[in-house]
Amino acid sequence: MSTPYGLPPDTSKVKPFEWDEKYDFPRDLVGYGEKSFNPQWPGGAKIAVSFVINYEEGGEHTVLNGDMHSETHLWEAPGGSPKVQERAVNIESEYDYGSRSGVWRLFRLFNKHNFKYTLYAVGKAIEDNPAVGISSVKNGHDVASHAYRWIDYADMSPEKEKAYIKKEIETIAKICGSPPKGWYYGRLSSRSQALVWEVYKEMGVPLLWDSDSYADDLPYWVDVPAEKNEEKPMGMLMIPYSYGMSDPEKILVLK
């Protein structure tokens, strides 16, 4: 029988999972419970709409960035096998559309109606096109982190991932004038949330929220494993993302 999902033929040779006290956040399957929670939105509002624009163009998998293979995510015909040590110019051109035209169409629409968005900016992407980040700041929008590269982080070493996190913070600060206060990976490793918290603390930069969660309709707090023995732990505020309403909006509903 064939093994599904690209698993190795002999899974007995795969190292069993081991809980990591430093990196693993406990799961919470209870949440706010049956009666949910009243977040008391300003002005007595019943709903809060958070608009997000993901800007990844130029930061995706491509041999032009020194990667082994081409991108396979988030284009008109996703899936299939990547091109190894070869350019996939059709995929590149779809990403190029977002950077050359699509993002500006969205910006014009939001600015016309004075709706504020959060730009989830991949560092490499705004390095290649700084005007995207500069325009967002000039027009009063927030710029948050979408990691330095739009790649898979699952098999990356903690040391290399920390270096990428630091580079992302520095890149956004340089181009947009201040470091990002929020973070959304999308293609994170099991260590990513703990590493983001760790790097922010080491750099003395405030991390106000993280959106690498799909677990609720409302924001919620989690304990950070590394703060387990601290006298005054701060925790981490999670603002859940949504694939179902992905790009460009996330709606937080008062139940």
CSV table of C-alpha atoms in Angstrom, one decimal:
chain,number,residue,atom,x,y,z
A,1,MET,CA,0.0,0.0,0.0
A,2,SER,CA,1.3,3.4,-0.9
A,3,THR,CA,2.1,5.9,1.9
A,4,PRO,CA,0.0,9.1,1.7
A,5,TYR,CA,1.1,12.7,2.0
A,6,GLY,CA,4.7,12.0,1.1
A,7,LEU,CA,5.6,10.2,4.4
A,8,PRO,CA,8.8,8.2,4.4
A,9,PRO,CA,8.2,4.5,3.3
A,10,ASP,CA,9.5,3.2,6.7
A,11,THR,CA,8.1,5.5,9.4
A,12,SER,CA,9.7,3.3,12.1
A,13,LYS,CA,12.9,5.0,11.4
A,14,VAL,CA,11.5,8.5,12.2
A,15,LYS,CA,12.4,9.8,15.6
A,16,PRO,CA,9.4,9.8,17.9
A,17,PHE,CA,8.0,13.2,19.0
A,18,GLU,CA,9.4,14.6,22.2
A,19,TRP,CA,7.8,17.5,24.1
A,20,ASP,CA,10.1,20.5,24.3
A,21,GLU,CA,9.6,22.6,27.4
A,22,LYS,CA,11.2,25.6,25.7
A,23,TYR,CA,9.4,25.6,22.4
A,24,ASP,CA,6.1,23.7,22.8
A,25,PHE,CA,3.0,25.7,23.7
A,26,PRO,CA,0.2,23.6,25.3
A,27,ARG,CA,-3.0,23.2,23.3
A,28,ASP,CA,-6.2,24.7,24.7
A,29,LEU,CA,-9.3,23.0,23.5
A,30,VAL,CA,-11.6,24.8,25.9
A,31,GLY,CA,-11.2,28.5,25.1
A,32,TYR,CA,-13.9,30.9,26.2
A,33,GLY,CA,-16.5,28.1,26.5
A,34,GLU,CA,-20.3,28.0,25.9
A,35,LYS,CA,-21.0,31.7,26.6
A,36,SER,CA,-18.0,33.0,24.8
A,37,PHE,CA,-16.6,36.3,25.8
A,38,ASN,CA,-17.5,40.0,25.5
A,39,PRO,CA,-14.4,41.8,24.3
A,40,GLN,CA,-16.2,45.2,24.7
A,41,TRP,CA,-15.2,46.7,21.4
A,42,PRO,CA,-14.9,50.5,21.4
A,43,GLY,CA,-18.2,52.4,21.1
A,44,GLY,CA,-20.2,49.4,21.8
A,45,ALA,CA,-19.5,47.9,18.4
A,46,LYS,CA,-20.7,44.3,17.8
A,47,ILE,CA,-18.0,43.4,15.3
A,48,ALA,CA,-14.4,44.3,14.7
A,49,VAL,CA,-13.0,44.0,11.2
A,50,SER,CA,-9.2,43.7,10.8
A,51,PHE,CA,-8.1,44.1,7.2
A,52,VAL,CA,-4.8,42.4,6.3
A,53,ILE,CA,-2.8,42.6,3.1
A,54,ASN,CA,-0.2,39.8,2.8
A,55,TYR,CA,2.9,41.1,0.9
A,56,GLU,CA,5.1,38.2,-0.1
A,57,GLU,CA,6.3,38.9,-3.6
A,58,GLY,CA,9.9,38.3,-4.2
A,59,GLY,CA,10.3,36.4,-0.9
A,60,GLU,CA,9.0,33.1,-2.1
A,61,HIS,CA,10.9,30.0,-3.1
A,62,THR,CA,13.0,30.6,-6.2
A,63,VAL,CA,16.5,29.7,-7.4
A,64,LEU,CA,17.0,33.5,-7.8
A,65,ASN,CA,17.0,33.7,-4.0
A,66,GLY,CA,19.5,30.8,-3.7
A,67,ASP,CA,16.8,28.2,-3.1
A,68,MET,CA,16.9,24.6,-4.3
A,69,HIS,CA,13.5,24.7,-6.0
A,70,SER,CA,10.7,26.9,-7.2
A,71,GLU,CA,7.5,27.9,-5.2
A,72,THR,CA,4.4,25.7,-5.2
A,73,HIS,CA,2.1,27.7,-2.9
A,74,LEU,CA,-0.4,30.5,-3.6
A,75,TRP,CA,-0.6,30.7,-7.3
A,76,GLU,CA,-3.4,29.9,-9.8
A,77,ALA,CA,-2.5,26.2,-10.1
A,78,PRO,CA,-1.0,25.3,-6.7
A,79,GLY,CA,0.5,21.9,-5.9
A,80,GLY,CA,2.5,19.7,-8.2
A,81,SER,CA,6.2,19.2,-8.1
A,82,PRO,CA,8.5,22.2,-7.8
A,83,LYS,CA,11.2,22.8,-10.4
A,84,VAL,CA,14.6,21.8,-8.9
A,85,GLN,CA,17.5,24.1,-9.7
A,86,GLU,CA,15.3,25.7,-12.4
A,87,ARG,CA,13.2,28.8,-12.6
A,88,ALA,CA,9.4,28.6,-12.8
A,89,VAL,CA,8.8,31.8,-14.7
A,90,ASN,CA,5.0,31.4,-14.8
A,91,ILE,CA,4.9,31.3,-11.0
A,92,GLU,CA,7.4,34.2,-10.8
A,93,SER,CA,5.2,36.3,-13.1
A,94,GLU,CA,2.1,35.6,-10.9
A,95,TYR,CA,4.0,36.8,-7.8
A,96,ASP,CA,5.3,39.8,-9.9
A,97,TYR,CA,1.8,40.8,-10.7
A,98,GLY,CA,1.1,41.3,-7.0
A,99,SER,CA,4.1,43.5,-6.6
A,100,ARG,CA,3.8,45.5,-9.8
A,101,SER,CA,0.0,46.0,-9.9
A,102,GLY,CA,-2.2,44.0,-7.4
A,103,VAL,CA,-0.9,45.6,-4.2
A,104,TRP,CA,-1.3,49.1,-5.6
A,105,ARG,CA,-4.9,48.4,-6.6
A,106,LEU,CA,-5.6,47.3,-3.0
A,107,PHE,CA,-3.8,50.3,-1.6
A,108,ARG,CA,-5.8,52.7,-3.8
A,109,LEU,CA,-9.1,51.1,-2.7
A,110,PHE,CA,-8.3,51.2,1.0
A,111,ASN,CA,-7.0,54.8,0.9
A,112,LYS,CA,-10.0,56.0,-1.2
A,113,HIS,CA,-12.4,54.8,1.5
A,114,ASN,CA,-10.0,55.6,4.4
A,115,PHE,CA,-10.1,52.0,5.7
A,116,LYS,CA,-6.9,51.1,7.6
A,117,TYR,CA,-5.1,47.8,7.0
A,118,THR,CA,-2.2,45.9,8.4
A,119,LEU,CA,0.5,45.1,5.9
A,120,TYR,CA,1.8,41.6,6.6
A,121,ALA,CA,5.2,42.3,5.1
A,122,VAL,CA,7.8,39.7,4.1
A,123,GLY,CA,11.2,41.4,4.7
A,124,LYS,CA,12.7,40.3,1.4
A,125,ALA,CA,9.6,41.5,-0.4
A,126,ILE,CA,9.8,45.1,0.8
A,127,GLU,CA,13.6,45.0,0.4
A,128,ASP,CA,12.9,44.4,-3.3
A,129,ASN,CA,10.1,47.0,-3.4
A,130,PRO,CA,10.5,49.4,-0.5
A,131,ALA,CA,7.7,51.7,-1.8
A,132,VAL,CA,5.1,49.2,-0.6
A,133,GLY,CA,6.2,49.6,3.0
A,134,ILE,CA,6.8,53.3,2.8
A,135,SER,CA,3.4,54.0,1.2
A,136,SER,CA,1.7,52.0,3.9
A,137,VAL,CA,3.3,54.0,6.7
A,138,LYS,CA,2.8,57.4,4.9
A,139,ASN,CA,-0.9,56.7,4.7
A,140,GLY,CA,-1.3,55.7,8.3
A,141,HIS,CA,-1.4,51.9,8.1
A,142,ASP,CA,0.4,49.4,10.3
A,143,VAL,CA,3.2,47.2,9.0
A,144,ALA,CA,3.6,43.9,10.8
A,145,SER,CA,5.9,41.0,10.1
A,146,HIS,CA,5.2,38.1,7.8
A,147,ALA,CA,8.8,36.7,8.3
A,148,TYR,CA,11.9,37.6,6.3
A,149,ARG,CA,11.2,34.9,3.6
A,150,TRP,CA,7.9,33.4,2.4
A,151,ILE,CA,9.2,29.8,2.7
A,152,ASP,CA,8.7,26.7,4.9
A,153,TYR,CA,10.5,26.9,8.3
A,154,ALA,CA,9.7,23.4,9.5
A,155,ASP,CA,13.1,21.9,8.9
A,156,MET,CA,15.2,25.1,9.6
A,157,SER,CA,17.5,25.0,12.6
A,158,PRO,CA,16.6,27.2,15.5
A,159,GLU,CA,19.8,29.3,15.1
A,160,LYS,CA,19.1,30.0,11.4
A,161,GLU,CA,15.4,30.8,12.1
A,162,LYS,CA,16.4,33.2,14.9
A,163,ALA,CA,18.8,35.0,12.5
A,164,TYR,CA,16.0,35.4,10.0
A,165,ILE,CA,13.6,36.7,12.7
A,166,LYS,CA,16.2,39.3,13.7
A,167,LYS,CA,16.8,40.3,10.1
A,168,GLU,CA,13.1,40.7,9.5
A,169,ILE,CA,12.7,43.0,12.5
A,170,GLU,CA,15.7,45.1,11.4
A,171,THR,CA,14.5,45.2,7.7
A,172,ILE,CA,11.1,46.6,8.6
A,173,ALA,CA,12.5,49.1,11.1
A,174,LYS,CA,15.0,50.3,8.4
A,175,ILE,CA,12.4,50.7,5.6
A,176,CYS,CA,9.3,51.6,7.6
A,177,GLY,CA,10.8,53.6,10.4
A,178,SER,CA,10.0,51.3,13.3
A,179,PRO,CA,10.1,47.6,14.1
A,180,PRO,CA,7.0,45.4,13.6
A,181,LYS,CA,4.7,45.1,16.7
A,182,GLY,CA,3.0,42.0,15.4
A,183,TRP,CA,3.9,38.8,13.7
A,184,TYR,CA,2.3,36.3,11.3
A,185,TYR,CA,4.4,33.5,9.7
A,186,GLY,CA,1.8,31.3,7.9
A,187,ARG,CA,4.5,28.6,7.2
A,188,LEU,CA,6.0,28.3,10.6
A,189,SER,CA,7.9,25.6,12.4
A,190,SER,CA,6.8,24.1,15.7
A,191,ARG,CA,9.4,26.3,17.4
A,192,SER,CA,8.6,29.6,15.6
A,193,GLN,CA,6.2,31.2,18.1
A,194,ALA,CA,8.7,30.7,20.9
A,195,LEU,CA,11.6,31.9,18.8
A,196,VAL,CA,9.8,35.1,17.8
A,197,TRP,CA,9.1,35.8,21.4
A,198,GLU,CA,12.7,35.1,22.3
A,199,VAL,CA,14.2,37.3,19.7
A,200,TYR,CA,12.0,40.2,20.5
A,201,LYS,CA,12.9,40.0,24.1
A,202,GLU,CA,16.6,39.8,23.3
A,203,MET,CA,16.4,42.8,21.1
A,204,GLY,CA,14.3,44.8,23.6
A,205,VAL,CA,11.5,45.3,21.1
A,206,PRO,CA,7.9,45.1,22.2
A,207,LEU,CA,5.8,42.2,20.6
A,208,LEU,CA,2.2,43.2,21.1
A,209,TRP,CA,0.5,40.2,19.3
A,210,ASP,CA,1.0,37.1,17.2
A,211,SER,CA,-1.5,35.8,14.6
A,212,ASP,CA,-0.2,32.3,13.9
A,213,SER,CA,-3.4,30.8,15.3
A,214,TYR,CA,-6.8,29.8,13.8
A,215,ALA,CA,-8.2,28.7,17.1
A,216,ASP,CA,-10.9,31.3,17.9
A,217,ASP,CA,-13.2,34.1,16.7
A,218,LEU,CA,-11.7,36.4,19.3
A,219,PRO,CA,-8.2,37.4,20.5
A,220,TYR,CA,-6.9,35.4,23.5
A,221,TRP,CA,-3.8,35.2,25.7
A,222,VAL,CA,-1.4,32.2,26.0
A,223,ASP,CA,1.3,31.4,28.4
A,224,VAL,CA,4.8,31.5,27.0
A,225,PRO,CA,6.8,28.4,27.9
A,226,ALA,CA,10.0,30.3,28.5
A,227,GLU,CA,8.2,32.5,31.1
A,228,LYS,CA,7.3,29.4,33.2
A,229,ASN,CA,9.5,30.4,36.1
A,230,GLU,CA,9.3,34.1,35.8
A,231,GLU,CA,7.8,36.1,38.7
A,232,LYS,CA,5.7,38.3,36.4
A,233,PRO,CA,5.1,36.5,33.1
A,234,MET,CA,3.7,38.7,30.3
A,235,GLY,CA,2.2,36.0,28.1
A,236,MET,CA,1.4,36.5,24.4
A,237,LEU,CA,-1.7,37.9,22.8
A,238,MET,CA,-3.0,35.8,19.9
A,239,ILE,CA,-5.1,37.5,17.3
A,240,PRO,CA,-6.4,34.5,15.2
A,241,TYR,CA,-6.1,34.5,11.5
A,242,SER,CA,-8.6,32.9,9.1
A,243,TYR,CA,-7.9,31.0,5.9
A,244,GLY,CA,-11.6,31.1,5.0
A,245,MET,CA,-11.6,34.9,4.8
A,246,SER,CA,-7.9,35.1,3.9
A,247,ASP,CA,-6.7,38.0,1.8
A,248,PRO,CA,-7.3,40.6,2.7
A,249,GLU,CA,-9.6,40.4,5.7
A,250,LYS,CA,-10.2,38.8,9.1
A,251,ILE,CA,-13.4,39.4,10.9
A,252,LEU,CA,-13.6,39.2,14.7
A,253,VAL,CA,-17.2,38.6,15.7
A,254,LEU,CA,-18.8,39.3,19.1
A,255,LYS,CA,-20.8,36.2,19.9
